[in-house]
Coordinates of C-alpha atoms in Angstrom, one line a residue:
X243 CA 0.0 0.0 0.0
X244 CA 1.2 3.6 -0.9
X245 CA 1.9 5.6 1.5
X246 CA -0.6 8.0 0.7
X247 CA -3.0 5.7 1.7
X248 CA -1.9 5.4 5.1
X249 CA -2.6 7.2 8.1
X250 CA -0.6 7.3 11.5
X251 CA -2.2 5.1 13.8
X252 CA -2.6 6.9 16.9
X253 CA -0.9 5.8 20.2
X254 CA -2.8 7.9 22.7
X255 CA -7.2 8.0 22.4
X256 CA -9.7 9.7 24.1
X257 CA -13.3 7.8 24.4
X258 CA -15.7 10.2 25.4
X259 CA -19.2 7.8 26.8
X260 CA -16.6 5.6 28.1
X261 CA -19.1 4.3 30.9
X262 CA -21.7 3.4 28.2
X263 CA -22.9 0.6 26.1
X264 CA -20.3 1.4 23.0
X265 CA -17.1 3.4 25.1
X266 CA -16.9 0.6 27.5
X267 CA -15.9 -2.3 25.0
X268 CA -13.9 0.0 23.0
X269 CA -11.4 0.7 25.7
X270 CA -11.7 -2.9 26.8
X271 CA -10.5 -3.9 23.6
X272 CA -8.0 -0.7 23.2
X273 CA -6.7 -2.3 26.9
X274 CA -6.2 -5.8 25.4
X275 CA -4.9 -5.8 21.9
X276 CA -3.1 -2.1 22.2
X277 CA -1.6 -1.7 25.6
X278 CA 0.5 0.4 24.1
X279 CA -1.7 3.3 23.6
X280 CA -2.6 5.6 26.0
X281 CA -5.9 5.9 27.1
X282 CA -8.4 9.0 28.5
X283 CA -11.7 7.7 29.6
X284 CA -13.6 10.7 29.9
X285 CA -16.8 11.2 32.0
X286 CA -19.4 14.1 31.6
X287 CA -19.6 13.8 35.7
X288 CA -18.4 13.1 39.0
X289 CA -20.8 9.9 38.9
X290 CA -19.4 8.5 35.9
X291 CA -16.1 9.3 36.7
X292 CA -16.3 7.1 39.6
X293 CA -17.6 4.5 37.6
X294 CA -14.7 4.2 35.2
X295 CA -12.2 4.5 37.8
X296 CA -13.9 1.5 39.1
X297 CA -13.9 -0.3 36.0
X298 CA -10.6 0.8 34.6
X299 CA -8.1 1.1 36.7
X300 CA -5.0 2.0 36.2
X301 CA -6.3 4.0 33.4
X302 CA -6.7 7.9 33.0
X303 CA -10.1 9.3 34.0
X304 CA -10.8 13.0 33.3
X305 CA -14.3 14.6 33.7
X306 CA -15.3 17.2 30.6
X307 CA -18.5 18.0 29.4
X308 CA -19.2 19.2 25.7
X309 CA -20.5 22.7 27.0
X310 CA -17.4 23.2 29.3
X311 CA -14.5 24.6 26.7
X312 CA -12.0 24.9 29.4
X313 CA -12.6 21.0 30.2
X314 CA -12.7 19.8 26.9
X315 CA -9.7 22.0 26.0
X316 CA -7.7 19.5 29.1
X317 CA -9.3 16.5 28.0
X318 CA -7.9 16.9 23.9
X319 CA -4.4 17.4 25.0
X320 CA -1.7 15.4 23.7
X321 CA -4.5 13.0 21.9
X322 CA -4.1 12.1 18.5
X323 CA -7.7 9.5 18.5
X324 CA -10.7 11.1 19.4
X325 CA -14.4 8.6 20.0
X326 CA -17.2 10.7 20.3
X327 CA -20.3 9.6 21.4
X328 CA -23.4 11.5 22.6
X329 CA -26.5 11.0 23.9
X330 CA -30.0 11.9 22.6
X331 CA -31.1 15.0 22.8
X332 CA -27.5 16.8 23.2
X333 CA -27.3 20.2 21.5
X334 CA -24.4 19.2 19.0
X335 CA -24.6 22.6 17.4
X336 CA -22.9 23.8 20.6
X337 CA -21.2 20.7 21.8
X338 CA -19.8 19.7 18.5
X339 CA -18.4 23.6 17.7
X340 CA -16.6 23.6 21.4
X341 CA -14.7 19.7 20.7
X342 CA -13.6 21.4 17.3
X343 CA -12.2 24.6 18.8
X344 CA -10.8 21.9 21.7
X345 CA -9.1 19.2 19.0
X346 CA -7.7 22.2 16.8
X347 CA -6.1 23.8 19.9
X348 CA -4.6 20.6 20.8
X349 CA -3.5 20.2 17.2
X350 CA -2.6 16.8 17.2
X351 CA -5.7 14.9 16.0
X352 CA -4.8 12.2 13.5
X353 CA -8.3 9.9 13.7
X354 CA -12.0 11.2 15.1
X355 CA -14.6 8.2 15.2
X356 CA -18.3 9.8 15.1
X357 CA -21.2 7.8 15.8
X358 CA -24.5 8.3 14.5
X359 CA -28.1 7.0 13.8
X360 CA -29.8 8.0 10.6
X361 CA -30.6 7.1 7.9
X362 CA -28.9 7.3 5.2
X363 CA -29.2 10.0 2.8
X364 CA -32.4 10.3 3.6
X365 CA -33.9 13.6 2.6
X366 CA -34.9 16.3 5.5
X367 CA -38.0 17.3 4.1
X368 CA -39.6 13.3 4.8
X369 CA -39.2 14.1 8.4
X370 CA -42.6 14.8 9.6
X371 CA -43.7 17.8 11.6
X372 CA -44.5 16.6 15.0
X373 CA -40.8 15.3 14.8
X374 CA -39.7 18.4 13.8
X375 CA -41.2 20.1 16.9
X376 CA -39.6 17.8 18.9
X377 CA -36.5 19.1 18.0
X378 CA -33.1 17.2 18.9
X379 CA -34.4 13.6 18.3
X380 CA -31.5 11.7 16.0
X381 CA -33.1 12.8 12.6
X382 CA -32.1 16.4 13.6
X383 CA -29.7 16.1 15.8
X384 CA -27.3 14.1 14.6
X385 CA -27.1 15.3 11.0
X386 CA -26.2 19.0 12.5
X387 CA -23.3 16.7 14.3
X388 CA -22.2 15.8 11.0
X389 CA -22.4 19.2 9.5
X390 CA -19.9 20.9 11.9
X391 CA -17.7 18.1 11.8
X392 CA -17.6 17.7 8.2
X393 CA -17.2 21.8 7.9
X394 CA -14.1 21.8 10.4
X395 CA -12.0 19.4 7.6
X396 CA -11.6 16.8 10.3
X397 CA -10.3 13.1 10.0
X398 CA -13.6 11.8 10.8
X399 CA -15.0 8.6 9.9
X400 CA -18.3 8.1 10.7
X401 CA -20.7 4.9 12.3
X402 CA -23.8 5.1 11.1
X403 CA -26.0 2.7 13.0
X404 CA -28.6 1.3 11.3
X405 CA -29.9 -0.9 13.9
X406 CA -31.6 -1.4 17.2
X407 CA -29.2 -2.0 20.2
X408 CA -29.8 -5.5 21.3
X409 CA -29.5 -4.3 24.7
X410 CA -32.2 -2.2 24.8
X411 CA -34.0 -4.8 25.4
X412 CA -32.7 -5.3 29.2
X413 CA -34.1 -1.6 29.9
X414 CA -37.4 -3.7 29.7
X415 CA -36.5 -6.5 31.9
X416 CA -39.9 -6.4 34.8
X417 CA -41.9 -6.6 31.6
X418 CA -40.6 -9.6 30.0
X419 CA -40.2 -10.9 33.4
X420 CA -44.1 -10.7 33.3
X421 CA -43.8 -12.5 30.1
X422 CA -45.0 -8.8 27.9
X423 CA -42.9 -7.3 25.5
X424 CA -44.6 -3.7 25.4
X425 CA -43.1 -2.0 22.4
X426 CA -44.3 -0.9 18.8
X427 CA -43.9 -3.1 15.9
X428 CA -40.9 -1.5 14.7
X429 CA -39.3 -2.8 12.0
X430 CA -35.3 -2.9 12.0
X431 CA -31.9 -5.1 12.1
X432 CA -30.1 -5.0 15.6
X433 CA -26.7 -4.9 16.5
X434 CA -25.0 -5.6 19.8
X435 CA -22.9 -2.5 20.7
X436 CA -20.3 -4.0 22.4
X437 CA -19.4 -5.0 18.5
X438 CA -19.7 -1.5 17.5
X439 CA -17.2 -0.8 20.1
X440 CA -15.2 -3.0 18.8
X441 CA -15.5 -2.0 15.0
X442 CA -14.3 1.5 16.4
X443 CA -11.3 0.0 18.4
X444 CA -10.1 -1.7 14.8
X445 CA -10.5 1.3 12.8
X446 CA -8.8 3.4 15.1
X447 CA -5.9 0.9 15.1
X448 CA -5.8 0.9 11.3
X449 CA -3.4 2.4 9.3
X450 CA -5.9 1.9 6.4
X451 CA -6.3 6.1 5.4
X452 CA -9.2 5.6 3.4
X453 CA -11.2 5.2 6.7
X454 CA -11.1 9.2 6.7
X455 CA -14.1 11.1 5.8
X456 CA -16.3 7.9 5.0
X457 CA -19.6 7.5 6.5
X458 CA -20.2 3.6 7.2
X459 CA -23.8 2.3 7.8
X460 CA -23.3 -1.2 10.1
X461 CA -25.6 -3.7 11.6
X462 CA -25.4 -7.3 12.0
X463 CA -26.5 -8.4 8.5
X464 CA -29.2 -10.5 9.5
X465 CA -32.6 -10.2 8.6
X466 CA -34.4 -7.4 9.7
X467 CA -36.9 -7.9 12.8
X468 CA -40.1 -6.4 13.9
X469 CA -40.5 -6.8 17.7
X470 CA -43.1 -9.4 17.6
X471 CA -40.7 -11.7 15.9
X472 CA -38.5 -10.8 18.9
X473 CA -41.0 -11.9 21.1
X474 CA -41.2 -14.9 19.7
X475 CA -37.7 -15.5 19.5
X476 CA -37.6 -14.8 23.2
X477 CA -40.3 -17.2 23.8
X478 CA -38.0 -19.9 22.2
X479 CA -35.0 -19.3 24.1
X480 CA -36.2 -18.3 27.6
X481 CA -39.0 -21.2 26.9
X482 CA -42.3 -19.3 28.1
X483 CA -44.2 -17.7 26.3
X484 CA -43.5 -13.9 26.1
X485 CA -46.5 -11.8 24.7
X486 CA -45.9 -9.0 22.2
X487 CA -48.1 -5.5 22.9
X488 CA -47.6 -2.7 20.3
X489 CA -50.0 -0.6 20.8
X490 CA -50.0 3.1 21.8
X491 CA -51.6 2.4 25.3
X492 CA -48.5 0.1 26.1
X493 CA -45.9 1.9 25.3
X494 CA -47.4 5.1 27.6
X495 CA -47.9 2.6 30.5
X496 CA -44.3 0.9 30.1
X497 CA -42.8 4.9 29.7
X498 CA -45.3 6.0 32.7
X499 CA -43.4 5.5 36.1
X500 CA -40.2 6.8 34.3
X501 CA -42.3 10.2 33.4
X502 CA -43.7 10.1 37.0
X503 CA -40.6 9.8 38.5
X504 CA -39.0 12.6 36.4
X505 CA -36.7 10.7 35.1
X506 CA -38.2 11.1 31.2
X507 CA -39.5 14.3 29.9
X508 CA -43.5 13.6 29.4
X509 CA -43.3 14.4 25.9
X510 CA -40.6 11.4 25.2
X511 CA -43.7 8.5 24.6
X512 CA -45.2 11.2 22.0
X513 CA -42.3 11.6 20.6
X514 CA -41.0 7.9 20.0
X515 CA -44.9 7.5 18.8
X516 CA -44.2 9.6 15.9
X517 CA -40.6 8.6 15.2
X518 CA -41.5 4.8 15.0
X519 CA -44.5 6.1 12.4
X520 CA -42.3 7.7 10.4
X521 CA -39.5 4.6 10.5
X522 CA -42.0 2.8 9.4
X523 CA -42.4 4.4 6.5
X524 CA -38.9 4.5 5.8
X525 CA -38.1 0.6 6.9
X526 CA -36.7 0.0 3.7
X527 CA -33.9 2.1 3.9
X528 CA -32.3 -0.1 6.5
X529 CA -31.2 -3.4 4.9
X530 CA -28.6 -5.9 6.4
X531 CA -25.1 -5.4 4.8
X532 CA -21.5 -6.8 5.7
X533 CA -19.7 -3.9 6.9
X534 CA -19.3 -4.8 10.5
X535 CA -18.6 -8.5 10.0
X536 CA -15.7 -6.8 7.5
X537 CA -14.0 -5.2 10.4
X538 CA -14.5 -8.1 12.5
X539 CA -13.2 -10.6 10.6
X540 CA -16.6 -12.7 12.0
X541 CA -19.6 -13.2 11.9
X542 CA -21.9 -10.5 14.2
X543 CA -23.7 -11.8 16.7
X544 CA -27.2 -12.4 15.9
X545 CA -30.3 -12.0 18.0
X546 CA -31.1 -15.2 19.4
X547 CA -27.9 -15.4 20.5
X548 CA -27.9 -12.5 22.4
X549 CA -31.1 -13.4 23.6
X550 CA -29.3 -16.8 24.8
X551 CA -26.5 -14.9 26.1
X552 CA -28.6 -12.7 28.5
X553 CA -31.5 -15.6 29.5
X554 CA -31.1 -15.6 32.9
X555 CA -31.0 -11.3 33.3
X556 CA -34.7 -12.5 32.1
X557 CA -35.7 -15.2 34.2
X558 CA -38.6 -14.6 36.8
X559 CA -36.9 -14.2 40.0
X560 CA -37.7 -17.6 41.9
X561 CA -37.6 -15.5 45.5
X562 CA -40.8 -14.0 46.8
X563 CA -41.9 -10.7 46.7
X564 CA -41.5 -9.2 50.1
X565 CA -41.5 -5.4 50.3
X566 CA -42.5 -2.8 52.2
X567 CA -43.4 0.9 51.2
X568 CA -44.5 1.9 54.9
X569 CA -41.7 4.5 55.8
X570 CA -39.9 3.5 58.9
X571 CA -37.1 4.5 61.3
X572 CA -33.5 4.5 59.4
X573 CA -32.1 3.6 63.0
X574 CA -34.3 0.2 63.1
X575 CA -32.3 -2.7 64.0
X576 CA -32.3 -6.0 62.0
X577 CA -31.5 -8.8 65.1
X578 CA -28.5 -10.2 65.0
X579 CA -28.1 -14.3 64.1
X580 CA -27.0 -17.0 66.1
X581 CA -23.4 -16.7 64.1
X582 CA -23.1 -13.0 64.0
X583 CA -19.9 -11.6 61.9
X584 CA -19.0 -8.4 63.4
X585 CA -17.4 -7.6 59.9
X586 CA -20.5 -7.7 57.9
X587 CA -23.2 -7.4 60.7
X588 CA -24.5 -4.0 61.4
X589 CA -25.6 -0.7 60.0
X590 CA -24.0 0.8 56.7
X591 CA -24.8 4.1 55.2
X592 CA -25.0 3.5 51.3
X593 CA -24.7 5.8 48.6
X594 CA -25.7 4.2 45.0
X595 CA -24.3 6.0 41.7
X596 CA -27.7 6.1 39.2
X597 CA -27.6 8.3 35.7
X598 CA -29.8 10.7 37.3
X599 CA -27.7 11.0 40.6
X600 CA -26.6 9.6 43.9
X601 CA -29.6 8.0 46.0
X602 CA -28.8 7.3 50.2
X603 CA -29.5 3.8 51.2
X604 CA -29.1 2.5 54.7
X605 CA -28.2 -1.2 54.8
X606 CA -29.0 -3.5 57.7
X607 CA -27.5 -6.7 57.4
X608 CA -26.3 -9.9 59.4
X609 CA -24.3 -12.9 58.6
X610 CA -26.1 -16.3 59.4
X611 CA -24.0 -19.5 60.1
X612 CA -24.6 -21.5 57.1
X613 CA -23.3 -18.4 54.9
X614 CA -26.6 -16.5 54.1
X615 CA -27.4 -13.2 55.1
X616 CA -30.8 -11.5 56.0
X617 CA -31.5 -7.7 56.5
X618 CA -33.2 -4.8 54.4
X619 CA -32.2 -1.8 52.5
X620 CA -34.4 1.4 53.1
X621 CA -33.9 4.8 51.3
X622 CA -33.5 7.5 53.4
X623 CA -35.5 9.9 51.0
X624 CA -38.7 7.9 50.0
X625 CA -38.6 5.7 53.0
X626 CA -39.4 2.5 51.0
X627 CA -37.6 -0.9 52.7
X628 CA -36.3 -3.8 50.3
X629 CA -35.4 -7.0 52.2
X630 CA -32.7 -8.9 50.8
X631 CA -33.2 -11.9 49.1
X632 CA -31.2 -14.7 48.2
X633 CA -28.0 -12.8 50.6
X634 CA -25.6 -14.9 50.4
X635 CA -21.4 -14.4 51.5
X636 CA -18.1 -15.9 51.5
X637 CA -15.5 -14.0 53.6
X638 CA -15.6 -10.4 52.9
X639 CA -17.6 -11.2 49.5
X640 CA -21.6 -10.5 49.7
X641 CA -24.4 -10.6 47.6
X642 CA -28.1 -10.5 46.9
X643 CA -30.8 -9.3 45.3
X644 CA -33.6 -6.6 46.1
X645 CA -37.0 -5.6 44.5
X646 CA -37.1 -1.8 43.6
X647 CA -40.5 -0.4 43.8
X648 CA -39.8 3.3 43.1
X649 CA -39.3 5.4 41.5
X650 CA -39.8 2.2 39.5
X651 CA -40.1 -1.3 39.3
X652 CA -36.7 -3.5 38.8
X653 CA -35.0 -6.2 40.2
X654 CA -31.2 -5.0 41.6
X655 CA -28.6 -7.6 42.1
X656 CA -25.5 -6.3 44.4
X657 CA -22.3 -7.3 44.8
X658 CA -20.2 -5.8 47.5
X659 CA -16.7 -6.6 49.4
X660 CA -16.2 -5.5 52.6
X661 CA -12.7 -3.9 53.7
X662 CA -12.8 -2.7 57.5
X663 CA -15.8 0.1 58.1
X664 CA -16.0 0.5 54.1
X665 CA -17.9 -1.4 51.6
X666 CA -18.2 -1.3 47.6
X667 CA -19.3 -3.1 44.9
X668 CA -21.9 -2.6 42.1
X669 CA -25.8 -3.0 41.8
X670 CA -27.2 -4.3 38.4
X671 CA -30.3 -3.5 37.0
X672 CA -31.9 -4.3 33.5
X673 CA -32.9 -0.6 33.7
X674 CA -29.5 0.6 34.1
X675 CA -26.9 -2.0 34.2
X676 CA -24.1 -1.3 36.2
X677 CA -24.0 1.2 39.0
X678 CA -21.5 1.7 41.7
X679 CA -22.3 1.3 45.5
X680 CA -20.0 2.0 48.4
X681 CA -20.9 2.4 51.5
X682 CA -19.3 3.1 55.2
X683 CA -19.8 1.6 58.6
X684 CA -22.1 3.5 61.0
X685 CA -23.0 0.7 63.9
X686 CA -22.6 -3.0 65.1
X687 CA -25.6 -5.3 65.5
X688 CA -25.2 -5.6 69.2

């Protein structure tokens, strides 16, 4: 190959939405296969911060946010590959105009890796009105993105996802738990991110320069789905059957304790109404191709198995439903067992790390003799108490799970390790996967 077909393969990258579906396996893979390169994992907060630190560490950790210049201006020093990612709803007029003004000031960009959803080439003037209201969903948003970028001259090569993120389907786990997939009849391929991670992690490591300035469309070239297919599929692997509801009445009930709860603006179920309308009308702009399987060098995964992969984050929790929404007294004391371990029994003040903020937790706990534990989590704002079930521990290693009942329904599984009067670990959800928990040591069970 000529050289003016090659690029400098950069040994220092920046992944901005390193704690998300797509960052996350990137720098996994950049940590494997390219130890060589420095890393910047770079979180929009002090929350996600601590998350990556958790899960990377070793690895540098900076917090910038798109509408800070002074931050991003930091966070582009000395970096020569740049992963953008952003999330929906972002004004990328703004954001995108400050990370140019950052990367040129650093002036040592050799590689930018955009990614995108649209689709492609379709024409603005197909976009209906009501979506146009709306504003910054992807069919705006993202094309403005593309603009700015394209209008700075950068080295940008751009994923285009045309495709439905297989794991969106854990952000409805309590409903296919109660055997209902409630979601419109879309259309669409899917894709598991953590393969478009990975498709980013390659092409930042090639030296290939006719990467730059294309715009590549990827899913995992298998026939598009519409969701009652995928409940079907689900009904095969997870063996149950799992009911499909599209209509517009489930969707605003599955969306309607996140809008209660204020964790969705109330105009988000409207919204996604109209936008899965006009996909619809558009479905056959998104056909399977081999792009990703290219980069690969394998075939993508497809969506049974994912579905296999993931069964038991599915699975109707065997342990019964025991919780309490009465408020009651944070300083209520869980009795002690027969085989109390002063290490783990007692009273610890929690703090878990959610995308919408730190909630305060205050764990009662105690160690029984045959290595199970019993006690009860209550949040110290709403008051509500979630026993734990299944507890289980092995030295200084615990775990169990809970039932959430607000701001929403959702199963958490935690695992902790205790060091002295501090505790930390993770809770999962299929809401939103992995969040840290730490915690510290207020009293003994006495």
């Amino acid at each position: 190959m000529s050289n003016v077909l090659c690029k400098p393969v950069p040994q220092s990258v920046a992944i901005f939405g390193a704690s998300g579906h797509i960052g996350g396996p990137m720098a996994r893979y950049l940590q494997f296969h390219a130890p060589q390169v420095r890393l910047r994992l770079i979180g929009s907060n002090a929350d996600k911060v601590e998350i990556l630190q958790e899960n990377f560490p070793g690895v540098e950790v900076v917090q910038a946010n798109y509408f800070d210049q002074a931050s991003l201006d930091a966070a582009m020093v000395g970096m020569a590959g740049v992963m953008v990612l952003t999330t929906t709803g972002l004004r990328e007029e703004p954001a995108m105009t400050n990370l140019v003004a950052a990367v040129r000031k650093a002036g040592c960009l050799s590689h930018m890796i955009r990614v995108v959803g649209v689709q492609p080439d379709s024409n603005p003037r197909r976009i209906p009105q009501a979506l146009r209201d709306y504003g910054l969903g992807l069919e705006i948003q993202h094309p403005i993105a593309r603009q700015i970028l394209d209008g700075a001259g950068l080295p940008v090569t751009y994923l285009n996802v045309g495709a439905s993120y297989m794991d969106n389907f854990l952000r409805m786990v309590p409903s296919i738990q109660n055997d209902l997939l409630p979601w419109p009849d879309r259309l669409v391929p899917y894709v598991d991110p953590r393969e478009v991670g990975e498709a980013a992690a390659r092409l930042m490591l090639s030296d290939d320069a006719r990467h730059i300035g294309q715009f590549y469309t990827l899913n995992n070239g298998d026939t598009p789905l519409r969701t009652s297919e995928v409940a079907k599929l689900m009904t095969e692997v997870f063996l149950r059957r799992i009911h499909h509801d599209g209509s517009r009445e489930a969707l605003d009930e599955y969306f309607k304790p996140l809008v209660e709860a204020g964790l969705l603006p109330p105009q988000v179920p409207e919204y996604l109404w109209n936008f899965f309308q006009y996909e619809e009308v558009n479905a056959p702009v998104w056909v399977p191709n081999q792009f990703l399987e290219r980069v690969l060098g394998r075939k993508p995964t497809t969506m049974r198995a994912w579905l296999q992969e993931h069964r038991q984050r599915f699975d109707k929790d065997d342990a019964p439903l025991q919780v309490s929404t009465e408020r009651t007294s944070v300083t209520a004391q869980v009795e002690p067992s027969a085989g109390t371990n002063a290490m783990i029994d007692g009273q610890w003040e929690c703090a878990v790390s959610t995308p919408v903020g730190k909630e305060p937790y205050l764990l009662q706990v105690c160690a029984n003799p045959d290595g199970t534990l019993h006690g009860q989590m209550t949040h110290q704002r709403n008051g509500s108490v979630m026993p734990l079930l299944n507890g289980r521990f092995n030295g200084n290693q615990l775990a169990w799970s809970m039932q959430l009942l607000k701001p929403i329904k959702a199963t958490l599984k935690v695992e902790v390790s205790v060091d002295g009067d501090t505790l930390q670990g993770h809770a999962r959800t299929g809401l939103f996967g992995k969040v840290a928990l730490r915690g510290r040591k207020l009293s003994a069970s006495a």
